[in-house]
Amino acid sequence: MTPVATEQLAALAAMLKERVGLHIRPDSFAALKLAVLARLDVLAATAPDATAYLSLLGGLDGDEELRQLLPLVTVGKTSFFRDERQFQALDALLPGFQARSGDQRLRIWSAGCATGEEPYSIAMTCAERGLEPRQLELLATDVNPEAVAAAARGFYEARRVRDIPTQYLSRHFDREGDAWRVRASLRRYITAIRPHNLVSVAFPAPQTAGWDVIFCRNVIIYFDTPTTRRVLEQFHHALAPGGWLFLGYSESLFRLFDGFDLTEVNGAFLYRKPEEGSVRPVALHVRPAPASLPSVRHVHLPPAALRPSLSAAAPSPPPAPRPVEADEPLAPQEFLDGAIALVSEGRFGAARELLERHLEQNGPGLAVQLTLANLYGVLRQHDRARDAYQGALALEPLSAEAHLFYGIHLLSQSEADGAAKELSRALFLDPDLALAHYYLGRSREAQRDPQRARLAYRNTIEALRRLPSGKRQAFLGYYPDIPEDGAAFVRAAEYALAAL
Ligand SMILES: C[S@@+](CC[C@H](N)C(=O)[O-])C[C@H]1O[C@@H](n2cnc3c(N)ncnc32)[C@H](O)[C@@H]1O
């Protein structure tokens, strides 16, 4: 294996911190090394070793390469039974699948499986429910070949198995010194572990029909909006009717894709492809659960509310969601919709309370956290806003949106240097972010740097020209105080350029 020295990893971590705002602690250097090795594998001719790779990152094409590296760096962020509620939901769905007629196998795909913790957790859940390996087709894929190799090895240090319930650990793993190895009996539940890039045309299909369940958690958050939509369309196509999509907790299809029904299963929110021939209701609605399934609550939003409201294809604004009652049980999207309805009535405090309640009940999620941060800003609770933005960034350090709105917040607090740094990070992650170019221009002005301010304003106009709809792009969070019309930013950038 190509050596990568600890000092080189430290230099790379410092570069990631400076350019993207991603903080990688030394105890995650092993994952960083895996990511570098995966890139060296691809770049064999141009960067044969870590030294050459670091110079490539520091050179003219450095940004482009850093963008390739980023999704791989996140490989370390995984654990066994990550988001336990989702595994309880899977467990609750299993009897329904087992009761199916014929000898249909249960078909599950773990897409973006990282080093294997997720597919082995799925396998343990199925084994504990009494499924036999032959009753399951379980595929595990990841774009990073080093991660795939680690998943196939199934060998984990003690600290990485601490989330596995003790009785599962003793049933499914063998101790080897300080580490634990997956037993062959558990490995047999996994049909294949292999590389696959989700940003590709061909998606794997099970031997018969479509997938019953696709796990793709904490992967799409790093894709840009068009890629995310494309991937979701392909998942939709790859799933069997009635199949389930498990996304990461902070990944919401809100305003991104409306082909799935948001469904609550035992406290976890899952996306379900509608059964063939079923008619999708158009109003908020709770559908009774089919007899073979556990307690399931279907939450439907009007399709227009899920469509990106800012695209040219949406000529009229989506219907205003209804305000919500204080103690209603709500899905994450409903919380957001309810808060948006309250904001549109000018009830900022009530919207804030609703979202705070959501965080209390469901834990952090990016869209809610960002919307809340913005509301604190509107309510002039600046310390809380700062904490909420930092919380959002701790949750998803690679969210361009979180860097963008934190930057805007810092600028409003006259912290031009911090704002410029955050906005540059946002632009590194998404160079088309016209809003970030515009606010970077304002930060540069505040820093008394007219030359760089001019450049940023010109980039604003350029970026908006590239956006076909001429509108601000859709964000996960909701920002009532930012104009939706991109033309307003072009005009503001033009005025600023004329004045400079
Ligand atoms: C944060 S980990 C999530 C692992 C696991 N799904 C979980 O939630 O614990 C993200 C994984 O997505 C993988 N990934 C990133 N881009 C991908 C792509 N285009 N296709 C497939 N996997 C990808 C990374 O290599 C990494 O292993």
Short mmCIF file of N, CA, C and O and ligand atoms in Angstrom, two decimals, residues 71-79 82 110-115 117-119 141-144 147 196-200 215-220 222-223 248, ligand 1:
data_model
loop_
_atom_site.label_atom_id
_atom_site.label_comp_id
_atom_site.label_asym_id
_atom_site.label_seq_id
_atom_site.Cartn_x
_atom_site.Cartn_y
_atom_site.Cartn_z
N PRO A 71 -16.14 13.94 -1.21
CA PRO A 71 -17.11 12.90 -0.84
C PRO A 71 -16.43 11.70 -0.22
O PRO A 71 -17.01 11.01 0.61
N LEU A 72 -15.18 11.47 -0.61
CA LEU A 72 -14.48 10.29 -0.07
C LEU A 72 -14.04 10.53 1.36
O LEU A 72 -13.97 9.61 2.16
N VAL A 73 -13.77 11.79 1.68
CA VAL A 73 -13.30 12.10 3.02
C VAL A 73 -14.37 11.78 4.06
O VAL A 73 -14.08 11.41 5.18
N THR A 74 -15.61 11.89 3.63
CA THR A 74 -16.70 11.67 4.57
C THR A 74 -16.86 10.20 4.92
O THR A 74 -17.69 9.85 5.73
N VAL A 75 -16.04 9.36 4.29
CA VAL A 75 -16.17 7.92 4.51
C VAL A 75 -16.09 7.55 5.99
O VAL A 75 -16.71 6.60 6.45
N GLY A 76 -15.34 8.34 6.76
CA GLY A 76 -15.18 8.00 8.17
C GLY A 76 -16.46 8.17 8.97
O GLY A 76 -16.62 7.61 10.05
N LYS A 77 -17.38 8.96 8.43
CA LYS A 77 -18.58 9.26 9.21
C LYS A 77 -19.63 8.18 9.04
O LYS A 77 -20.57 8.31 8.27
N THR A 78 -19.42 7.10 9.70
CA THR A 78 -20.42 6.05 9.68
C THR A 78 -20.32 5.29 10.99
O THR A 78 -19.32 5.42 11.71
N SER A 79 -21.32 4.53 11.33
CA SER A 79 -21.23 3.70 12.53
C SER A 79 -22.28 2.59 12.44
O SER A 79 -23.20 2.68 11.62
N ARG A 82 -26.33 3.29 12.89
CA ARG A 82 -26.42 4.75 12.86
C ARG A 82 -27.89 5.14 12.67
O ARG A 82 -28.56 4.66 11.77
N SER A 110 -27.68 -1.30 -0.01
CA SER A 110 -27.06 -0.26 0.81
C SER A 110 -26.13 0.53 -0.12
O SER A 110 -25.04 0.07 -0.48
N ALA A 111 -26.60 1.70 -0.56
CA ALA A 111 -25.86 2.50 -1.56
C ALA A 111 -25.07 3.57 -0.81
O ALA A 111 -25.65 4.40 -0.13
N GLY A 112 -23.75 3.56 -0.96
CA GLY A 112 -22.89 4.45 -0.17
C GLY A 112 -22.67 3.80 1.18
O GLY A 112 -22.91 4.38 2.24
N CYS A 113 -22.18 2.54 1.12
CA CYS A 113 -22.13 1.70 2.34
C CYS A 113 -20.90 1.99 3.19
O CYS A 113 -20.73 1.43 4.26
N ALA A 114 -19.99 2.86 2.68
CA ALA A 114 -18.76 3.18 3.39
C ALA A 114 -18.02 1.90 3.78
O ALA A 114 -17.93 0.97 2.96
N THR A 115 -17.55 1.80 5.00
CA THR A 115 -16.71 0.66 5.38
C THR A 115 -17.52 -0.54 5.91
O THR A 115 -16.98 -1.41 6.58
N GLU A 117 -20.36 -0.74 7.96
CA GLU A 117 -21.15 -0.74 9.19
C GLU A 117 -22.65 -0.81 8.88
O GLU A 117 -23.41 -1.50 9.56
N GLU A 118 -23.06 -0.08 7.82
CA GLU A 118 -24.50 -0.05 7.49
C GLU A 118 -25.01 -1.41 6.98
O GLU A 118 -25.97 -1.95 7.54
N PRO A 119 -24.38 -2.02 5.94
CA PRO A 119 -24.92 -3.31 5.50
C PRO A 119 -24.84 -4.40 6.57
O PRO A 119 -25.75 -5.24 6.65
N THR A 141 -22.74 -1.17 -1.86
CA THR A 141 -21.85 -0.51 -2.83
C THR A 141 -21.35 0.82 -2.29
O THR A 141 -22.00 1.44 -1.44
N ASP A 142 -20.20 1.24 -2.82
CA ASP A 142 -19.67 2.56 -2.48
C ASP A 142 -18.75 2.97 -3.62
O ASP A 142 -18.15 2.13 -4.29
N VAL A 143 -18.61 4.28 -3.80
CA VAL A 143 -17.75 4.77 -4.88
C VAL A 143 -16.27 4.58 -4.53
O VAL A 143 -15.42 4.51 -5.41
N ASN A 144 -15.98 4.51 -3.26
CA ASN A 144 -14.59 4.46 -2.81
C ASN A 144 -14.11 3.01 -2.71
O ASN A 144 -14.54 2.26 -1.83
N ALA A 147 -12.87 1.84 0.64
CA ALA A 147 -13.95 1.60 1.62
C ALA A 147 -14.59 0.24 1.34
O ALA A 147 -14.89 -0.52 2.27
N HIS A 196 -19.50 1.11 -6.76
CA HIS A 196 -20.49 1.66 -7.68
C HIS A 196 -20.59 3.15 -7.42
O HIS A 196 -20.64 3.58 -6.27
N ASN A 197 -20.60 3.91 -8.51
CA ASN A 197 -20.73 5.35 -8.39
C ASN A 197 -22.18 5.74 -8.65
O ASN A 197 -22.74 5.44 -9.71
N LEU A 198 -22.78 6.39 -7.68
CA LEU A 198 -24.20 6.78 -7.84
C LEU A 198 -24.35 7.85 -8.92
O LEU A 198 -25.45 8.04 -9.44
N VAL A 199 -23.26 8.55 -9.21
CA VAL A 199 -23.35 9.53 -10.27
C VAL A 199 -22.98 8.83 -11.58
O VAL A 199 -21.99 9.13 -12.22
N SER A 200 -23.74 7.82 -11.93
CA SER A 200 -23.51 7.11 -13.18
C SER A 200 -24.86 6.68 -13.71
O SER A 200 -25.86 6.71 -13.00
N PHE A 215 -31.14 1.76 1.12
CA PHE A 215 -30.55 2.64 2.12
C PHE A 215 -29.58 3.55 1.36
O PHE A 215 -28.66 3.05 0.71
N CYS A 216 -29.77 4.84 1.43
CA CYS A 216 -28.76 5.75 0.86
C CYS A 216 -28.68 6.92 1.83
O CYS A 216 -29.28 7.96 1.62
N ARG A 217 -27.95 6.70 2.90
CA ARG A 217 -27.99 7.67 3.98
C ARG A 217 -26.69 8.46 4.03
O ARG A 217 -25.60 7.91 3.91
N ASN A 218 -26.85 9.76 4.18
CA ASN A 218 -25.70 10.65 4.33
C ASN A 218 -24.77 10.60 3.13
O ASN A 218 -23.55 10.64 3.26
N VAL A 219 -25.35 10.47 1.96
CA VAL A 219 -24.57 10.47 0.72
C VAL A 219 -25.02 11.64 -0.16
O VAL A 219 -24.21 12.47 -0.57
N ILE A 220 -26.33 11.75 -0.40
CA ILE A 220 -26.79 12.76 -1.38
C ILE A 220 -26.60 14.18 -0.86
O ILE A 220 -26.63 15.12 -1.64
N TYR A 222 -24.07 15.57 -0.19
CA TYR A 222 -22.89 16.17 -0.81
C TYR A 222 -23.04 16.39 -2.31
O TYR A 222 -22.13 16.88 -2.95
N PHE A 223 -24.20 16.01 -2.88
CA PHE A 223 -24.40 16.21 -4.31
C PHE A 223 -25.05 17.57 -4.55
O PHE A 223 -25.80 18.07 -3.70
N GLY A 248 -30.56 9.77 4.97
CA GLY A 248 -29.98 10.21 6.24
C GLY A 248 -30.92 11.17 6.94
O GLY A 248 -31.79 11.78 6.30
C1 LIG B 1 -20.93 9.72 5.28
S1 LIG B 1 -20.69 8.18 4.49
C2 LIG B 1 -22.22 7.42 4.84
C3 LIG B 1 -22.07 5.94 5.09
C4 LIG B 1 -23.36 5.26 5.49
N1 LIG B 1 -24.34 5.28 4.42
C5 LIG B 1 -23.91 5.88 6.75
O1 LIG B 1 -24.89 6.64 6.69
O2 LIG B 1 -23.39 5.63 7.83
C6 LIG B 1 -20.86 8.65 2.78
C7 LIG B 1 -20.41 7.57 1.82
O3 LIG B 1 -20.89 7.92 0.53
C8 LIG B 1 -19.93 7.51 -0.40
N2 LIG B 1 -20.14 8.23 -1.64
C9 LIG B 1 -19.90 9.54 -1.89
N3 LIG B 1 -20.19 9.83 -3.17
C10 LIG B 1 -20.65 8.68 -3.72
C11 LIG B 1 -21.09 8.33 -5.02
N4 LIG B 1 -21.09 9.22 -6.01
N5 LIG B 1 -21.50 7.07 -5.24
C12 LIG B 1 -21.47 6.15 -4.25
N6 LIG B 1 -21.05 6.41 -3.00
C13 LIG B 1 -20.64 7.66 -2.74
C14 LIG B 1 -18.61 7.87 0.28
O4 LIG B 1 -17.51 7.16 -0.30
C15 LIG B 1 -18.90 7.46 1.71
O5 LIG B 1 -18.50 6.15 1.95
#
